[in-house]
Amino acid sequence: MRRLVKITTSFFYLGHSPLMPGTLGSIGGLLLYFVVKDKLPVYAFSILFIFLLGIIFSAEAERIYKRKDAQMIVIDEACGMMLSLFLVPYNFWIMILGFILFRTFDIVKPPPAKAIEKFSGAFGVMFDDIIAAIYTNFILQIVCRIFHIV
């Protein structure tokens, strides 16, 4: 069970990288995005499934790693990256902008993400990234409409 928690929450051990594990977790989310982006039901299910796995396993991962929101837990970044691009028209530059915005919001933690991050367990691990993803998606939707990207 311990191994399953580590594999899942580190998004196939991307979170164990000594350099930028959160960024690698986000890249893991981007790789999954490329696989499912053209299949809306599969895409939506993937986001929900990753989110639920994060909720189920994150608190246990914190116990295993013996710290709150340990840097090895990157399932939240993978889920957030997927949600950031949900229902946004595919465009390489929009995807890059989405990645940059998501990582920025994930690091800066604009309200209420900063307050939510303080909660322990799965809620604190997952929901600050969900808020970063919602901010990112909102901005991307506006950019796509302004520049008529379909």
Coordinates of N, CA and C in Angstrom, one line a residue:
M1 N 0.8 -1.2 0.0 CA 0.0 0.0 0.0 C 0.9 1.3 0.0
R2 N 1.9 1.2 0.8 CA 2.8 2.4 0.9 C 3.4 2.7 -0.5
R3 N 3.8 1.7 -1.2 CA 4.4 1.9 -2.6 C 3.3 2.5 -3.5
L4 N 2.1 2.0 -3.4 CA 1.0 2.6 -4.3 C 0.8 4.1 -4.0
V5 N 0.8 4.4 -2.7 CA 0.7 5.8 -2.3 C 1.8 6.7 -2.9
K6 N 3.0 6.2 -2.8 CA 4.2 6.9 -3.3 C 4.1 7.1 -4.8
I7 N 3.8 6.0 -5.5 CA 3.7 6.1 -7.0 C 2.6 7.1 -7.4
T8 N 1.5 7.0 -6.8 CA 0.4 7.8 -7.1 C 0.6 9.3 -6.8
T9 N 1.0 9.6 -5.6 CA 1.1 11.0 -5.2 C 2.3 11.7 -5.8
S10 N 3.3 10.9 -6.1 CA 4.5 11.5 -6.8 C 4.3 11.5 -8.3
F11 N 3.2 11.1 -8.8 CA 2.8 11.0 -10.2 C 3.9 10.3 -10.9
F12 N 4.0 9.0 -10.5 CA 5.0 8.1 -11.1 C 6.4 8.5 -10.9
Y13 N 6.6 8.9 -9.6 CA 8.0 9.3 -9.1 C 8.5 10.6 -9.6
L14 N 7.8 11.4 -10.4 CA 8.3 12.7 -10.9 C 8.6 13.6 -9.7
G15 N 7.8 13.4 -8.6 CA 8.0 14.3 -7.4 C 9.3 13.9 -6.7
H16 N 9.9 12.9 -7.0 CA 11.2 12.5 -6.3 C 12.4 13.1 -7.0
S17 N 12.2 13.9 -8.0 CA 13.3 14.6 -8.7 C 13.9 15.6 -7.7
P18 N 15.2 15.7 -7.6 CA 15.8 16.7 -6.8 C 15.7 18.1 -7.3
L19 N 15.4 18.3 -8.5 CA 15.2 19.6 -9.1 C 13.7 19.8 -9.6
M20 N 13.1 20.8 -9.1 CA 11.8 21.3 -9.5 C 10.7 20.2 -9.6
P21 N 10.5 19.5 -8.5 CA 9.5 18.4 -8.6 C 8.1 18.9 -9.0
G22 N 7.7 20.1 -8.5 CA 6.4 20.6 -8.8 C 6.2 20.9 -10.3
T23 N 7.3 21.4 -10.9 CA 7.3 21.7 -12.3 C 7.2 20.4 -13.1
L24 N 8.0 19.4 -12.7 CA 7.9 18.1 -13.3 C 6.5 17.4 -13.2
G25 N 5.9 17.6 -12.0 CA 4.5 17.1 -11.9 C 3.6 17.8 -12.8
S26 N 3.8 19.1 -13.0 CA 3.0 19.8 -14.0 C 3.2 19.3 -15.4
I27 N 4.5 19.1 -15.7 CA 4.8 18.5 -17.1 C 4.2 17.1 -17.2
G28 N 4.1 16.4 -16.2 CA 3.4 15.1 -16.2 C 2.0 15.3 -16.5
G29 N 1.3 16.3 -16.0 CA 0.0 16.6 -16.3 C -0.2 17.0 -17.8
L30 N 0.8 17.8 -18.3 CA 0.8 18.2 -19.7 C 0.9 16.9 -20.6
L31 N 1.7 16.0 -20.2 CA 1.9 14.8 -21.0 C 0.5 14.0 -21.1
L32 N -0.1 13.9 -20.0 CA -1.4 13.3 -20.0 C -2.4 14.1 -20.8
Y33 N -2.4 15.4 -20.7 CA -3.2 16.3 -21.5 C -3.1 16.0 -23.0
F34 N -1.9 15.8 -23.5 CA -1.7 15.4 -24.9 C -2.3 14.2 -25.3
V35 N -2.4 13.2 -24.4 CA -3.0 11.9 -24.7 C -4.5 12.0 -24.7
V36 N -5.1 12.9 -23.9 CA -6.6 12.9 -23.7 C -7.3 14.1 -24.3
K37 N -6.6 15.1 -24.7 CA -7.2 16.4 -25.0 C -8.2 16.4 -26.1
D38 N -8.2 15.5 -27.0 CA -9.2 15.4 -28.1 C -10.4 14.5 -27.7
K39 N -10.4 13.9 -26.6 CA -11.5 13.0 -26.1 C -12.1 13.6 -24.9
L40 N -13.0 14.5 -25.0 CA -13.6 15.3 -23.9 C -14.0 14.4 -22.7
P41 N -14.8 13.4 -23.0 CA -15.2 12.6 -21.8 C -14.1 11.9 -21.1
V42 N -13.1 11.5 -21.8 CA -11.9 10.9 -21.2 C -11.1 11.9 -20.5
Y43 N -11.0 13.1 -21.1 CA -10.3 14.2 -20.5 C -10.9 14.6 -19.1
A44 N -12.2 14.8 -19.1 CA -12.9 15.1 -17.9 C -12.8 14.1 -16.9
F45 N -12.9 12.8 -17.3 CA -12.8 11.7 -16.3 C -11.4 11.7 -15.8
S46 N -10.4 11.9 -16.6 CA -9.0 11.9 -16.1 C -8.7 12.9 -15.0
I47 N -9.3 14.2 -15.2 CA -9.1 15.2 -14.2 C -9.8 14.7 -12.9
L48 N -11.0 14.2 -13.0 CA -11.8 13.8 -11.8 C -11.0 12.6 -11.1
F49 N -10.5 11.7 -11.9 CA -9.9 10.5 -11.4 C -8.6 10.9 -10.7
I50 N -7.8 11.8 -11.3 CA -6.5 12.2 -10.6 C -6.8 13.0 -9.4
F51 N -7.9 13.8 -9.4 CA -8.3 14.6 -8.2 C -8.7 13.6 -7.1
L52 N -9.5 12.7 -7.4 CA -9.9 11.7 -6.4 C -8.8 10.9 -5.8
L53 N -7.8 10.5 -6.7 CA -6.7 9.8 -6.2 C -5.9 10.7 -5.2
G54 N -5.7 12.0 -5.6 CA -5.0 12.9 -4.7 C -5.7 13.1 -3.4
I55 N -7.1 13.1 -3.4 CA -7.8 13.3 -2.2 C -7.7 12.0 -1.3
I56 N -7.7 10.8 -2.0 CA -7.6 9.6 -1.2 C -6.2 9.3 -0.6
F57 N -5.2 9.7 -1.4 CA -3.8 9.3 -1.0 C -3.0 10.4 -0.4
S58 N -3.3 11.6 -0.5 CA -2.4 12.7 -0.1 C -2.2 12.7 1.4
A59 N -3.2 12.5 2.2 CA -3.0 12.5 3.7 C -2.1 11.4 4.1
E60 N -2.2 10.3 3.5 CA -1.3 9.1 3.8 C 0.1 9.4 3.3
A61 N 0.2 10.1 2.2 CA 1.6 10.5 1.7 C 2.2 11.4 2.7
E62 N 1.5 12.3 3.2 CA 2.1 13.3 4.2 C 2.6 12.5 5.4
R63 N 1.9 11.4 5.8 CA 2.3 10.6 6.9 C 3.6 9.8 6.5
I64 N 3.6 9.3 5.3 CA 4.8 8.5 4.9 C 6.0 9.4 4.8
Y65 N 5.8 10.6 4.2 CA 7.0 11.5 4.0 C 7.3 12.4 5.3
K66 N 6.4 12.2 6.3 CA 6.6 12.9 7.6 C 6.6 14.4 7.4
R67 N 5.9 15.0 6.5 CA 5.8 16.5 6.4 C 4.5 16.9 5.6
K68 N 4.0 18.0 6.0 CA 2.8 18.6 5.4 C 3.1 19.0 3.9
D69 N 2.3 18.5 3.0 CA 2.4 18.9 1.6 C 3.9 18.7 1.1
A70 N 4.4 17.5 1.4 CA 5.8 17.3 1.0 C 6.1 17.5 -0.5
Q71 N 7.2 18.0 -0.9 CA 7.5 18.3 -2.3 C 7.4 17.1 -3.2
M72 N 7.5 15.9 -2.6 CA 7.3 14.7 -3.4 C 5.9 14.5 -3.9
I73 N 5.0 15.1 -3.2 CA 3.5 15.0 -3.6 C 3.3 16.0 -4.7
V74 N 3.1 15.5 -6.0 CA 2.9 16.3 -7.1 C 1.7 16.0 -7.9
I75 N 0.9 15.1 -7.4 CA -0.4 14.7 -8.0 C -1.3 16.0 -8.1
D76 N -1.1 16.9 -7.2 CA -1.9 18.1 -7.2 C -1.5 19.0 -8.4
E77 N -0.2 19.0 -8.7 CA 0.3 19.8 -9.9 C -0.2 19.2 -11.2
A78 N -0.2 17.8 -11.2 CA -0.6 17.2 -12.5 C -2.1 17.4 -12.7
C79 N -2.9 17.3 -11.6 CA -4.3 17.6 -11.7 C -4.6 19.0 -12.1
G80 N -3.9 19.9 -11.4 CA -4.1 21.4 -11.7 C -3.7 21.8 -13.1
M81 N -2.7 21.2 -13.6 CA -2.3 21.5 -15.0 C -3.3 21.0 -16.0
M82 N -3.9 19.8 -15.7 CA -5.0 19.3 -16.6 C -6.2 20.2 -16.5
L83 N -6.6 20.6 -15.3 CA -7.7 21.5 -15.1 C -7.5 22.9 -15.7
S84 N -6.2 23.4 -15.7 CA -5.9 24.7 -16.3 C -6.2 24.8 -17.8
L85 N -6.1 23.7 -18.5 CA -6.3 23.7 -19.9 C -7.7 23.1 -20.3
F86 N -8.5 22.7 -19.4 CA -9.8 22.1 -19.7 C -10.7 23.1 -20.4
L87 N -11.3 22.6 -21.5 CA -12.2 23.4 -22.4 C -11.5 24.7 -22.9
V88 N -10.2 24.7 -23.0 CA -9.5 25.8 -23.6 C -9.1 25.2 -25.0
P89 N -9.3 25.9 -26.1 CA -8.9 25.4 -27.4 C -7.4 25.1 -27.5
Y90 N -7.1 24.0 -28.1 CA -5.7 23.7 -28.2 C -5.0 24.6 -29.1
N91 N -3.9 25.2 -28.6 CA -3.0 26.0 -29.3 C -1.7 26.0 -28.6
F92 N -0.6 25.7 -29.3 CA 0.7 25.6 -28.6 C 1.0 26.7 -27.7
W93 N 0.8 28.0 -28.1 CA 1.2 29.1 -27.3 C 0.3 29.3 -26.1
I94 N -1.0 29.0 -26.3 CA -1.9 29.0 -25.2 C -1.5 28.0 -24.2
M95 N -1.1 26.8 -24.6 CA -0.7 25.8 -23.7 C 0.6 26.2 -22.9
I96 N 1.5 26.9 -23.6 CA 2.7 27.4 -22.9 C 2.3 28.5 -21.9
L97 N 1.4 29.4 -22.3 CA 0.9 30.4 -21.4 C 0.2 29.8 -20.2
G98 N -0.6 28.8 -20.5 CA -1.2 28.1 -19.4 C -0.3 27.4 -18.4
F99 N 0.8 26.8 -18.9 CA 1.8 26.2 -18.1 C 2.5 27.3 -17.2
I100 N 2.9 28.4 -17.8 CA 3.5 29.5 -17.1 C 2.6 30.1 -16.0
L101 N 1.4 30.4 -16.4 CA 0.4 31.0 -15.5 C 0.1 30.0 -14.3
F102 N -0.1 28.7 -14.6 CA -0.4 27.8 -13.6 C 0.8 27.7 -12.6
R103 N 2.0 27.6 -13.1 CA 3.2 27.4 -12.2 C 3.3 28.7 -11.4
T104 N 3.1 29.9 -12.0 CA 3.2 31.1 -11.3 C 2.1 31.2 -10.1
F105 N 0.9 30.9 -10.5 CA -0.2 30.9 -9.5 C 0.1 29.9 -8.4
D106 N 0.6 28.7 -8.8 CA 0.9 27.7 -7.8 C 2.0 28.1 -6.8
I107 N 2.9 28.8 -7.3 CA 4.0 29.3 -6.4 C 3.6 30.5 -5.6
V108 N 3.0 31.5 -6.2 CA 2.6 32.7 -5.6 C 1.4 32.5 -4.6
K109 N 0.5 31.6 -4.9 CA -0.7 31.3 -4.1 C -1.5 32.5 -3.8
P110 N -2.2 33.1 -4.9 CA -3.1 34.2 -4.6 C -4.3 33.8 -3.8
P111 N -4.9 34.7 -3.1 CA -6.1 34.3 -2.3 C -7.2 33.7 -3.1
P112 N -7.8 32.7 -2.6 CA -7.7 32.1 -1.2 C -6.8 30.9 -1.2
A113 N -5.9 30.7 -2.2 CA -5.0 29.5 -2.2 C -4.1 29.5 -1.0
K114 N -3.6 30.7 -0.6 CA -2.6 30.8 0.5 C -3.3 30.3 1.8
A115 N -4.5 30.7 2.0 CA -5.2 30.3 3.2 C -5.5 28.8 3.2
I116 N -5.9 28.3 2.0 CA -6.3 26.9 1.9 C -5.1 26.0 2.0
E117 N -3.9 26.4 1.6 CA -2.7 25.6 1.7 C -2.4 25.3 3.1
K118 N -2.8 26.1 4.0 CA -2.5 25.9 5.5 C -3.2 24.7 6.1
F119 N -4.3 24.3 5.4 CA -5.0 23.1 5.9 C -4.2 21.9 5.8
S120 N -4.3 21.0 6.7 CA -3.5 19.7 6.6 C -4.3 18.7 5.8
G121 N -3.6 17.7 5.4 CA -4.3 16.6 4.7 C -4.6 16.9 3.3
A122 N -5.4 16.1 2.7 CA -5.7 16.1 1.3 C -6.3 17.5 0.9
F123 N -7.1 18.1 1.7 CA -7.7 19.4 1.4 C -6.7 20.4 1.1
G124 N -5.7 20.5 2.0 CA -4.6 21.5 1.8 C -3.7 21.2 0.7
V125 N -3.5 19.9 0.4 CA -2.6 19.5 -0.7 C -3.2 19.8 -2.0
M126 N -4.5 19.4 -2.2 CA -5.1 19.5 -3.5 C -5.7 20.8 -3.9
F127 N -6.4 21.5 -2.9 CA -7.2 22.6 -3.3 C -6.5 23.9 -3.6
D128 N -5.3 24.1 -3.1 CA -4.6 25.3 -3.5 C -4.2 25.3 -5.0
D129 N -3.9 24.1 -5.5 CA -3.6 23.9 -6.9 C -4.8 24.0 -7.7
I130 N -6.0 23.5 -7.2 CA -7.2 23.7 -7.9 C -7.5 25.1 -8.1
I131 N -7.3 25.9 -7.1 CA -7.6 27.4 -7.2 C -6.6 28.0 -8.2
A132 N -5.3 27.6 -8.2 CA -4.4 28.1 -9.2 C -4.8 27.7 -10.6
A133 N -5.4 26.5 -10.8 CA -5.9 26.1 -12.1 C -7.1 26.8 -12.5
I134 N -8.0 27.2 -11.6 CA -9.2 27.9 -11.9 C -8.8 29.3 -12.4
Y135 N -7.9 30.0 -11.7 CA -7.4 31.3 -12.1 C -6.8 31.2 -13.5
T136 N -6.0 30.2 -13.7 CA -5.3 30.0 -15.0 C -6.3 29.8 -16.1
N137 N -7.3 28.9 -15.9 CA -8.3 28.6 -16.9 C -9.1 29.8 -17.2
F138 N -9.4 30.6 -16.2 CA -10.2 31.8 -16.4 C -9.5 32.8 -17.4
I139 N -8.2 33.0 -17.1 CA -7.4 33.9 -17.9 C -7.2 33.4 -19.3
L140 N -7.0 32.1 -19.5 CA -6.9 31.5 -20.8 C -8.2 31.6 -21.6
Q141 N -9.3 31.4 -20.9 CA -10.6 31.6 -21.6 C -10.7 33.0 -22.2
I142 N -10.4 34.0 -21.4 CA -10.4 35.4 -21.8 C -9.5 35.6 -23.0
V143 N -8.2 35.2 -22.8 CA -7.2 35.4 -23.9 C -7.7 34.7 -25.2
C144 N -8.3 33.5 -25.1 CA -8.8 32.9 -26.3 C -9.9 33.6 -27.0
R145 N -10.8 34.2 -26.2 CA -11.9 35.0 -26.8 C -11.4 36.3 -27.4
I146 N -10.5 37.0 -26.7 CA -9.9 38.2 -27.2 C -9.2 38.0 -28.5
F147 N -8.4 37.0 -28.6 CA -7.7 36.7 -29.8 C -8.3 35.8 -30.8
H148 N -9.6 35.4 -30.5 CA -10.4 34.6 -31.4 C -9.7 33.2 -31.7
I149 N -9.1 32.6 -30.6 CA -8.5 31.3 -30.8 C -9.6 30.3 -30.6
V150 N -9.8 29.4 -31.6 CA -10.8 28.4 -31.5 C -10.2 27.0 -31.6

